[in-house]
């Protein structure tokens, strides 16, 4: 319930009380397990690999709806960070999505690094290295196939990685570009193997077409030099010591990527002056997802809230939003999630603008025809218009879809009075 209220608060006037109507939409949701921990045996890696899956709160196994997917490396370590961001920003800032967290507890260094090395920073490597290609094969040919077969996914995917996993994320972008639409690399270890990937990027970013792809890079800048606090973001590139190589490599890559606009890559990078390597994932996941989904956010949201906006204007806004979504997702997508369509419908009922309310309730049914909530909301609309026959008709449709006692009792009440 709190999430529904939060979404409405983004786009409606605070003074309108939509909670009594939002409750009706939530009472009919079935209790479905939306968080799953699972594993598959990987022939590629010759071991079992664990992962978790979080389905959207509006997930309905009877629906034909499909969802974009976010893949999070180091999934069990960063699970709470991704879930915190997603739970607070879906709706207006990003769509409903399926989240997948991949475990890298075992063989992390091997799976996430791009080349074999014997020593690093003058210290012998204790772990096997250079298995990024093999791990990419596991993700593409085993894990993604399993996820797509098991859950209602689309091919709009986002990959998130931190540190070694950030290095891996950029490697996948450069050499397996087709796998994901969005890439978020947080404090990536681009100094790896004498800046091997950075050197390769100088050629790849210049010659390869990345049209339709997005990359967000985060740099934690609280400690740019391991021993010298006088090194700041302003003079970082002047330092030549080993102690600033990690941060310099990220900055050099970012400046390089930003310079090559001709390759079509939607590149964004952000410096976090008050964050350390270990604290930067949370703000970077938030900023990365919000930035790469900027196109998803409503155009002219104030017009939806303004009682002076005409129905024709609202229809144009919704049509335009649908075009934007279809172009970016690459498949047909409703102009609003169901919660918002119903929320705007109830808001307009309270504003005593029934024609606008009907528009939003009608569109909720149009775009979410398997949703009992959509029909239940239309029943509320007709009740508010004192059209009991129509209210009963729509609550019966809701009951047919849900089989829920709430709708059964609501129907009985309407027939009684």
XYZ file of C-alpha atoms in Angstrom, residues 15-194:
180
model
C -4.301 17.720 -1.120
C -6.313 15.019 -2.888
C -6.976 11.953 -0.823
C -6.739 8.943 -3.131
C -6.066 6.376 -0.447
C -9.630 5.158 -0.037
C -9.744 4.324 -3.723
C -6.235 2.888 -3.884
C -7.222 0.410 -1.199
C -9.816 -1.076 -3.498
C -7.180 -1.723 -6.133
C -4.895 -3.534 -3.712
C -7.403 -5.736 -1.906
C -7.858 -7.950 -4.933
C -4.216 -8.837 -5.475
C -3.481 -12.511 -4.972
C -0.782 -13.459 -2.465
C 1.988 -14.554 -4.802
C 5.606 -15.209 -3.897
C 7.465 -12.499 -5.792
C 10.951 -13.226 -4.413
C 12.631 -16.475 -5.401
C 16.088 -17.885 -4.669
C 17.158 -20.417 -7.282
C 20.145 -22.093 -8.912
C 21.031 -23.857 -12.134
C 23.858 -26.167 -13.031
C 26.181 -24.528 -15.533
C 27.859 -26.777 -18.074
C 30.047 -23.828 -19.013
C 31.322 -23.245 -15.486
C 31.003 -26.871 -14.342
C 29.241 -25.833 -11.149
C 25.916 -24.761 -9.729
C 25.253 -21.031 -9.846
C 22.872 -19.357 -7.434
C 20.734 -16.310 -8.134
C 17.618 -14.591 -6.876
C 14.656 -13.226 -8.788
C 12.302 -10.487 -7.681
C 9.073 -10.138 -9.638
C 7.176 -6.828 -9.812
C 4.551 -6.198 -7.143
C 1.871 -6.147 -9.843
C 2.922 -9.549 -11.202
C -0.060 -11.701 -12.123
C 0.625 -15.212 -13.482
C -2.669 -15.046 -15.397
C -1.611 -11.905 -17.241
C 0.168 -11.726 -20.580
C 2.297 -8.800 -19.366
C 6.051 -9.051 -19.885
C 8.787 -7.063 -18.179
C 12.266 -5.654 -18.784
C 14.980 -7.320 -16.709
C 17.789 -5.951 -14.532
C 20.759 -8.285 -13.971
C 22.856 -7.440 -10.910
C 26.343 -8.908 -10.483
C 27.436 -9.620 -6.898
C 23.695 -10.004 -6.507
C 23.592 -11.256 -2.938
C 25.962 -8.541 -1.720
C 24.148 -5.668 -3.435
C 20.594 -7.021 -3.251
C 19.361 -4.513 -0.677
C 20.819 -1.565 -2.614
C 19.048 -2.479 -5.856
C 15.771 -3.322 -4.126
C 15.824 -0.061 -2.149
C 16.264 1.972 -5.325
C 13.726 0.026 -7.336
C 11.071 -0.026 -4.605
C 11.263 3.759 -4.280
C 11.499 4.750 -7.961
C 9.346 2.437 -10.060
C 6.332 4.054 -11.640
C 7.429 7.526 -12.677
C 11.206 7.070 -12.961
C 11.411 3.524 -14.256
C 9.028 0.760 -15.326
C 7.977 -2.345 -13.497
C 10.883 -4.746 -14.005
C 12.085 -8.206 -13.062
C 15.261 -8.078 -10.959
C 17.846 -10.874 -11.104
C 20.788 -10.992 -8.694
C 23.648 -13.271 -9.742
C 25.900 -14.700 -7.036
C 29.645 -14.130 -7.440
C 30.636 -15.498 -4.046
C 32.610 -18.333 -5.643
C 35.367 -17.742 -8.195
C 34.553 -14.020 -8.282
C 37.981 -12.875 -9.442
C 38.156 -15.545 -12.108
C 34.695 -14.925 -13.516
C 34.762 -11.138 -13.574
C 38.278 -10.385 -14.811
C 39.132 -10.107 -18.481
C 42.651 -11.565 -18.669
C 45.030 -13.855 -16.831
C 47.611 -12.142 -14.648
C 50.090 -13.495 -12.106
C 50.462 -10.421 -9.894
C 48.665 -7.158 -9.123
C 50.072 -4.091 -7.389
C 53.265 -6.070 -6.779
C 51.454 -8.891 -4.999
C 51.016 -12.401 -6.371
C 47.448 -13.242 -7.330
C 45.987 -15.901 -5.051
C 42.921 -16.433 -7.249
C 42.460 -17.702 -10.765
C 41.864 -14.879 -13.240
C 40.701 -14.157 -16.782
C 37.367 -15.995 -16.966
C 35.144 -13.120 -18.156
C 34.448 -14.658 -21.556
C 33.441 -17.949 -19.992
C 31.206 -16.176 -17.480
C 29.623 -14.146 -20.266
C 28.848 -17.400 -22.050
C 27.148 -18.701 -18.903
C 24.985 -15.576 -18.659
C 24.028 -15.548 -22.344
C 23.627 -19.246 -23.085
C 22.411 -20.645 -19.786
C 21.135 -18.098 -17.273
C 19.302 -15.769 -19.678
C 17.713 -18.725 -21.438
C 16.484 -20.081 -18.099
C 15.175 -16.690 -16.934
C 13.412 -16.014 -20.247
C 11.827 -19.468 -20.221
C 10.710 -19.279 -16.597
C 9.542 -15.675 -16.253
C 7.603 -13.192 -18.446
C 10.581 -11.216 -19.738
C 11.299 -8.942 -22.674
C 14.679 -8.477 -24.349
C 15.131 -5.020 -22.791
C 17.889 -5.766 -20.263
C 20.137 -3.805 -17.922
C 23.442 -5.026 -16.432
C 24.867 -3.594 -13.191
C 28.356 -4.276 -11.850
C 30.663 -2.834 -9.176
C 34.483 -2.970 -9.011
C 35.612 -6.162 -10.827
C 31.987 -6.541 -11.886
C 32.138 -2.984 -13.265
C 35.146 -3.998 -15.337
C 33.152 -7.005 -16.531
C 30.160 -4.789 -17.351
C 32.203 -2.537 -19.647
C 33.823 -5.605 -21.224
C 30.380 -6.972 -22.085
C 29.331 -3.608 -23.546
C 32.400 -3.476 -25.795
C 32.453 -7.091 -26.972
C 28.949 -8.483 -26.421
C 26.992 -5.298 -27.013
C 23.798 -7.087 -28.036
C 23.213 -8.739 -24.675
C 21.975 -5.673 -22.798
C 20.433 -2.318 -23.594
C 21.783 -0.527 -20.509
C 25.070 -0.924 -18.669
C 25.888 0.510 -15.223
C 29.576 0.254 -14.242
C 30.236 1.397 -10.666
C 33.859 2.193 -9.761
C 35.038 -0.286 -12.425
C 38.512 -1.802 -12.037
C 39.783 -0.420 -15.327
C 43.386 -0.405 -14.151
C 43.304 -4.215 -14.450
C 46.247 -5.735 -16.338
C 47.979 -2.439 -17.127
